[in-house]
Short mmCIF file of C-alpha atoms in Angstrom, two decimals:
data_model
loop_
_atom_site.label_atom_id
_atom_site.label_comp_id
_atom_site.label_asym_id
_atom_site.label_seq_id
_atom_site.Cartn_x
_atom_site.Cartn_y
_atom_site.Cartn_z
CA MET A 1 0.05 -0.92 0.32
CA ALA A 2 1.29 2.79 -1.13
CA GLU A 3 2.33 6.01 1.94
CA GLN A 4 0.06 8.77 1.61
CA LEU A 5 2.20 11.84 0.60
CA ARG A 6 2.36 15.03 2.54
CA PRO A 7 3.40 18.43 1.61
CA PHE A 8 6.62 19.57 3.45
CA ARG A 9 8.70 23.27 3.29
CA LEU A 10 12.50 22.30 2.60
CA ARG A 11 15.47 25.08 2.40
CA GLY A 12 18.62 24.26 2.44
CA CYS A 13 21.47 25.22 5.06
CA GLY A 14 21.94 28.73 4.66
CA ASP A 15 20.00 28.92 2.19
CA PRO A 16 16.62 31.78 2.42
CA GLN A 17 14.66 30.23 -0.53
CA LYS A 18 11.84 27.90 0.15
CA PHE A 19 10.90 25.07 -2.18
CA GLY A 20 7.75 22.49 -1.22
CA VAL A 21 8.14 18.86 -1.18
CA ALA A 22 5.91 16.30 -0.48
CA ALA A 23 6.59 12.67 0.61
CA GLY A 24 5.22 9.87 3.03
CA SER A 25 8.59 9.11 4.63
CA LEU A 26 11.31 10.67 6.11
CA ARG A 27 13.60 8.65 3.78
CA GLY A 28 12.01 9.57 1.21
CA LEU A 29 11.65 13.13 1.48
CA LEU A 30 16.21 12.87 2.28
CA ARG A 31 16.07 11.48 -1.55
CA LYS A 32 13.26 14.23 -3.38
CA GLY A 33 15.39 16.69 -0.87
CA CYS A 34 19.25 15.27 -2.34
CA ARG A 35 17.53 15.62 -6.34
CA LEU A 36 15.98 19.63 -5.36
CA LEU A 37 19.31 20.49 -3.78
CA GLN A 38 21.12 18.81 -5.83
CA LEU A 39 23.13 17.50 -2.68
CA PRO A 40 24.86 14.26 -2.48
CA LEU A 41 22.58 11.18 -0.96
CA ALA A 42 25.05 9.84 1.83
CA GLY A 43 25.48 12.17 4.89
CA SER A 44 22.74 14.16 4.24
CA ARG A 45 19.75 14.37 7.14
CA LEU A 46 16.71 16.60 7.95
CA CYS A 47 15.74 18.90 11.28
CA LEU A 48 13.53 21.76 12.59
CA TYR A 49 14.51 24.87 10.70
CA GLU A 50 12.68 25.99 13.92
CA ASP A 51 15.46 24.50 17.01
CA GLY A 52 17.75 22.24 15.04
CA THR A 53 16.05 18.39 15.88
CA GLU A 54 17.11 15.72 14.06
CA LEU A 55 14.33 13.58 12.56
CA THR A 56 14.13 9.93 12.57
CA GLU A 57 11.31 8.83 10.60
CA SER A 58 8.66 8.06 13.79
CA TYR A 59 9.05 12.06 14.55
CA PHE A 60 8.37 13.08 11.19
CA ARG A 61 5.46 10.50 11.62
CA ALA A 62 4.20 12.44 13.64
CA LEU A 63 5.31 16.15 11.65
CA PRO A 64 2.14 18.28 11.31
CA PRO A 65 2.19 19.13 7.20
CA GLN A 66 4.02 22.07 6.04
CA THR A 67 6.63 21.91 8.39
CA GLU A 68 9.21 23.62 7.46
CA LEU A 69 13.02 21.65 7.55
CA VAL A 70 15.67 21.96 7.29
CA LEU A 71 18.27 19.48 4.62
CA LEU A 72 21.81 19.36 5.57
CA GLY A 73 24.90 18.48 3.49
CA ALA A 74 27.64 16.03 4.89
CA GLY A 75 29.14 18.00 7.79
CA GLU A 76 27.17 20.98 7.49
CA SER A 77 25.15 21.70 11.09
CA TRP A 78 22.39 24.73 12.25
CA TRP A 79 20.62 26.06 15.26
CA GLY A 80 17.89 26.53 14.18
CA CYS A 81 16.72 30.37 14.58
CA ALA A 82 20.98 31.43 15.67
CA SER A 83 22.20 30.55 12.23
CA ASP A 84 19.71 32.08 9.91
CA ILE A 85 21.00 35.21 12.76
CA GLU A 86 25.09 34.61 12.11
CA ARG A 87 24.17 34.54 8.80
CA LEU A 88 22.26 38.02 9.12
CA LEU A 89 24.91 39.89 10.62
CA ALA A 90 27.49 39.31 8.35
CA ALA A 91 25.65 40.75 5.45
CA PHE A 92 24.27 43.55 7.31
CA CYS A 93 27.51 44.20 9.60
CA SER A 94 31.02 45.79 8.98
CA GLN A 95 32.61 44.43 11.67
CA GLN A 96 30.55 41.00 10.81
CA ASP A 97 33.88 39.13 12.13
CA ALA A 98 33.71 40.08 15.35
CA VAL A 99 30.24 40.19 15.59
CA VAL A 100 29.80 35.94 15.14
CA GLU A 101 32.21 35.36 17.27
CA ALA A 102 30.74 37.07 20.51
CA ALA A 103 27.67 35.54 18.76
CA ARG A 104 28.94 31.90 17.97
CA ARG A 105 30.30 32.09 21.75
CA LEU A 106 27.00 33.04 23.76
CA LEU A 107 24.98 30.39 21.41
CA THR A 108 27.93 27.74 22.88
CA ASP A 109 29.15 28.22 25.89
CA GLU A 110 27.69 26.23 29.23
CA ARG A 111 24.37 28.81 28.44
CA ALA A 112 23.44 28.33 25.50
CA PRO A 113 20.22 26.02 25.68
CA HIS A 114 19.18 29.00 27.46
CA ARG A 115 20.06 31.53 24.92
CA GLN A 116 19.06 29.78 22.45
CA LYS A 117 15.40 28.94 23.75
CA LEU A 118 14.60 32.36 24.05
CA LEU A 119 15.97 33.75 21.03
CA THR A 120 13.87 31.35 19.34
CA ASP A 121 10.76 32.45 21.33
CA LEU A 122 11.33 35.21 20.99
CA ILE A 123 11.07 34.58 17.55
CA HIS A 124 7.97 33.25 17.12
CA ASN A 125 6.59 36.21 19.73
CA LEU A 126 6.97 38.50 16.40
CA SER A 127 4.19 36.21 14.50
CA GLU A 128 1.82 34.75 16.85
CA ASN A 129 -1.59 36.41 17.92
CA ILE A 130 -1.13 34.47 21.74
CA LEU A 131 -3.30 36.94 23.36
CA ALA A 132 -6.70 36.42 21.09
CA GLU A 133 -8.35 33.95 23.33
CA ASN A 134 -11.58 34.01 21.03
CA LYS A 135 -12.51 32.68 17.37
CA GLU A 136 -13.34 35.91 15.65
CA ASP A 137 -9.60 37.74 17.07
CA ASP A 138 -8.12 34.69 15.79
CA LYS A 139 -9.53 32.96 12.47
CA LYS A 140 -6.71 30.22 11.09
CA TRP A 141 -5.91 29.03 14.70
CA PHE A 142 -9.28 27.13 14.12
CA GLU A 143 -8.81 25.73 10.94
CA GLY A 144 -9.70 22.60 10.37
CA LEU A 145 -11.50 21.98 14.47
CA GLU A 146 -15.56 21.17 15.02
CA SER A 147 -17.42 24.86 14.42
CA ARG A 148 -18.73 23.78 18.15
CA PHE A 149 -15.21 25.25 19.57
CA LYS A 150 -15.34 29.58 20.15
CA ASN A 151 -11.97 29.95 21.97
CA LYS A 152 -8.81 28.46 21.95
CA SER A 153 -8.97 27.26 25.68
CA SER A 154 -12.14 25.02 24.92
CA TYR A 155 -10.37 23.41 22.54
CA LEU A 156 -7.45 22.57 24.76
CA ARG A 157 -9.76 21.91 26.96
CA HIS A 158 -11.43 18.99 24.79
CA SER A 159 -7.91 17.65 24.13
CA CYS A 160 -6.67 17.28 27.71
CA GLU A 161 -10.70 15.63 27.95
CA SER A 162 -10.43 13.90 25.42
CA ARG A 163 -6.93 12.22 26.33
CA MET A 164 -8.17 11.31 30.06
CA ARG A 165 -10.95 10.12 28.74
CA GLY A 166 -9.14 7.03 26.66
CA TYR A 167 -7.16 6.77 29.78
CA MET A 168 -9.85 5.89 31.84
CA ARG A 169 -10.89 3.44 28.85
CA GLU A 170 -7.22 1.42 28.75
CA VAL A 171 -7.91 0.77 32.69
CA SER A 172 -11.90 -0.44 32.27
CA GLY A 173 -10.32 -2.42 28.67
CA PHE A 174 -7.79 -4.30 31.45
CA ILE A 175 -11.01 -5.77 33.52
CA SER A 176 -10.39 -9.11 30.97
CA ASN A 177 -7.13 -10.22 32.47
CA VAL A 178 -8.25 -9.32 36.18
CA HIS A 179 -9.64 -12.54 38.48
CA PRO A 180 -13.24 -13.18 37.72
CA ALA A 181 -13.21 -13.09 41.69
CA ALA A 182 -11.71 -9.53 41.88
CA GLN A 183 -13.68 -8.47 38.13
CA ASP A 184 -16.80 -7.02 40.59
CA ALA A 185 -14.56 -5.09 43.13
CA TYR A 186 -12.65 -3.91 40.23
CA ARG A 187 -15.88 -2.25 38.17
CA GLY A 188 -17.00 -0.69 41.98
CA ILE A 189 -13.01 0.83 41.99
CA ILE A 190 -13.96 1.55 37.85
CA ASP A 191 -16.28 3.83 38.92
CA LEU A 192 -15.54 5.63 41.98
CA MET A 193 -11.99 7.03 39.33
CA THR A 194 -15.16 8.13 36.24
CA ASP A 195 -17.49 9.71 39.20
CA LYS A 196 -14.18 11.76 40.39
CA LEU A 197 -13.12 12.67 37.10
CA LYS A 198 -16.55 13.70 36.62
CA SER A 199 -16.22 16.27 38.95
CA VAL A 200 -13.29 17.68 38.23
CA LYS A 201 -14.47 17.98 34.23
CA TYR A 202 -11.71 15.16 33.13
CA ASN A 203 -8.81 17.43 34.35
CA GLY A 204 -9.32 19.47 30.94
CA CYS A 205 -8.45 23.26 33.92
CA TYR A 206 -5.31 21.76 33.37
CA PHE A 207 -5.07 23.59 29.79
CA ASP A 208 -7.82 26.59 30.65
CA ARG A 209 -5.35 30.23 30.74
CA ARG A 210 -8.63 31.32 32.99
CA GLU A 211 -8.14 29.31 35.62
CA LYS A 212 -4.40 29.94 35.54
CA GLU A 213 -3.68 28.47 39.59
CA GLU A 214 -5.00 24.82 38.57
CA ALA A 215 -2.77 25.40 35.45
CA ALA A 216 0.26 26.34 37.36
CA ARG A 217 2.35 23.94 37.78
CA LEU A 218 2.12 22.98 34.00
CA CYS A 219 2.06 25.48 32.50
CA THR A 220 2.35 30.61 33.08
CA ALA A 221 -0.13 32.46 32.34
CA GLU A 222 0.71 32.76 29.01
CA GLY A 223 0.13 29.70 27.77
CA TRP A 224 4.07 28.29 27.45
CA PHE A 225 4.07 24.73 28.09
CA SER A 226 8.06 23.22 28.58
CA CYS A 227 9.10 19.69 27.63
CA GLN A 228 9.26 18.22 31.23
CA GLY A 229 11.38 14.83 30.58
CA PRO A 230 13.75 13.13 29.56
CA PHE A 231 13.60 11.43 33.01
CA ASP A 232 17.05 10.33 34.61
CA ARG A 233 17.31 14.22 33.71
CA ASP A 234 17.14 17.57 35.83
CA ASP A 235 14.40 18.92 32.86
CA CYS A 236 14.58 18.56 28.94
CA PRO A 237 18.34 19.44 27.43
CA CYS A 238 17.05 20.88 24.24
CA LYS A 239 15.04 23.51 26.20
CA HIS A 240 11.55 22.61 24.23
CA SER A 241 9.11 25.42 25.15
CA ILE A 242 5.70 25.67 22.77
CA ASN A 243 2.60 28.48 22.60
CA PRO A 244 -0.44 26.50 21.26
CA TYR A 245 -2.27 29.82 21.74
CA SER A 246 -0.28 31.06 19.21
CA ASN A 247 -0.64 29.81 16.08
CA ARG A 248 -2.74 27.24 13.89
CA GLU A 249 1.48 25.35 13.43
CA SER A 250 2.49 25.82 16.84
CA ARG A 251 -1.69 23.65 18.06
CA ILE A 252 -1.09 21.57 15.43
CA LEU A 253 2.71 20.50 16.28
CA PHE A 254 1.50 20.27 20.46
CA SER A 255 -0.74 17.67 19.79
CA THR A 256 2.62 15.15 18.92
CA TRP A 257 3.47 16.45 22.38
CA ASN A 258 2.84 13.43 24.68
CA LEU A 259 1.66 12.94 28.31
CA ASP A 260 4.14 10.74 29.52
CA HIS A 261 2.79 8.52 32.79
CA ILE A 262 6.53 8.79 34.77
CA ILE A 263 5.34 5.27 36.34
CA GLU A 264 4.01 4.15 33.72
CA LYS A 265 0.03 3.05 32.83
CA LYS A 266 0.06 0.10 31.11
CA ARG A 267 3.26 -2.43 32.47
CA ALA A 268 3.24 -0.96 36.52
CA VAL A 269 -0.31 0.76 37.57
CA VAL A 270 -2.87 -1.11 35.86
CA PRO A 271 -1.23 -4.19 36.47
CA GLU A 272 -0.38 -3.74 40.28
CA LEU A 273 -4.65 -2.32 40.96
CA ALA A 274 -5.69 -5.62 39.65
CA GLU A 275 -2.72 -7.25 41.40
CA ALA A 276 -4.49 -4.89 45.08
CA VAL A 277 -7.67 -5.98 43.56
CA LYS A 278 -7.14 -9.71 43.95
CA THR A 279 -4.64 -10.23 46.52
CA ARG A 280 -6.85 -7.26 48.96
CA ASP A 281 -7.53 -10.36 51.86
CA GLY A 282 -9.98 -7.66 53.18
CA ARG A 283 -8.01 -4.64 53.34
CA GLU A 284 -9.54 -1.07 51.80
CA VAL A 285 -7.23 -1.00 47.91
CA ASN A 286 -5.97 2.80 48.11
CA TRP A 287 -7.95 3.41 44.70
CA GLU A 288 -6.75 7.58 44.72
CA TYR A 289 -3.69 6.92 45.31
CA PHE A 290 -3.90 5.08 41.62
CA TYR A 291 -5.88 7.56 40.79
CA GLN A 292 -3.12 10.06 40.93
CA LEU A 293 -1.24 8.42 39.09
CA LEU A 294 -2.79 7.34 36.31
CA PHE A 295 -4.83 10.93 36.21
CA THR A 296 -3.01 13.73 37.81
CA LEU A 297 -0.18 15.95 37.25
CA ASP A 298 1.39 14.03 40.14
CA ASN A 299 2.67 11.30 37.60
CA LEU A 300 2.17 12.54 34.65
CA LYS A 301 4.77 15.24 32.79
CA LEU A 302 4.40 16.74 29.16
CA VAL A 303 6.95 15.53 27.07
CA HIS A 304 8.77 16.39 23.33
CA ILE A 305 7.97 13.18 21.13
CA ALA A 306 11.88 13.95 21.14
CA CYS A 307 12.13 13.82 24.36
CA HIS A 308 9.69 10.82 24.74
CA LYS A 309 11.51 8.40 26.03
CA LYS A 310 9.97 4.83 24.96
CA THR A 311 12.06 2.07 26.68
CA ASN A 312 10.69 0.93 30.66
CA HIS A 313 10.64 3.31 33.31
CA ASN A 314 11.77 0.87 35.96
CA LEU A 315 9.35 1.74 38.74
CA SER A 316 6.44 1.12 39.81
CA CYS A 317 3.81 1.94 42.90
CA ASP A 318 4.75 2.45 46.26
CA LYS A 319 3.60 -1.11 48.16
CA THR A 320 3.23 1.69 50.93
CA ARG A 321 -0.11 3.13 49.75
CA ILE A 322 -1.46 0.01 47.89
CA TYR A 323 -4.27 -0.37 50.71
CA ARG A 324 -5.14 1.57 53.29
CA LYS A 325 -6.54 0.91 56.74
CA ARG A 326 -10.79 1.12 56.80
CA LYS A 327 -11.58 3.45 59.64
CA GLN A 328 -12.95 1.37 62.36
CA THR A 329 -15.87 2.36 64.12
CA HIS A 330 -15.85 1.92 68.20
CA GLU A 331 -19.47 0.69 69.39
CA ILE A 332 -21.35 2.83 73.10
CA SER A 333 -21.78 1.05 75.33
#
């Protein structure tokens, strides 16, 4: 079956001219790009224009159409916005060598990732409509969405709610793996979790700019989201950030980011819940602990697709929190 072609905007390293190229795979796009820009295929690779992230096949498949890419030949590199800054300075600055060298030092020392992030954010801000919330103020942002969405927060709330409903379906679908004698108890916990999710509107408030206190742990009041992975480092090494409220392209790209369970949902949390119900032996399963692991920021991190750790996280549930003591009632004599 032929792969579906998707359009991309392609340019060479240091060349402002852009070309429209359609391909269904990373390899296919690389071949077409090399023919178009007359570069040898050997040693060539593709990266994002905005921050220089090099593409893999899985990352390529998650990109929205019309993403701007840079084709690099052997030995070439691309730093994102910093590369264009260097080219601009070289064209207009009379002291170009000294300024370029100073800029290079600023963008390659130990604080370079932070500075690159700030420059990328600044360039994005120049053409974005971040403050607009309603459809009539930024119609382009809503292109391709259902007409029922009248403001940006409502769509992003809906996206979060859909994600949470999907997690709940996975928990419910696991019941066939639960011991038959424990399935009724498992269903009871599913009902409790579902009621709690409904009461908090499926945690959609995390993506609502109007509910700033609830969203503060995940994003700023202005709507910026930062990558919080990988888990074995202090923070994202590439300083990925995005504002899905800014423009249509950012909204689409944000959909490729992952809400990743630190203690993994399929490998650890749900199987542990099923085992806890089976072996409870009169004890009360602490279903609220499992709820926190499955549906809240206690165990969820927002992660750029390039930083999503595909391997086993090798983390397990806290055994001391799986059960809780039943409340004792004392008879009055």
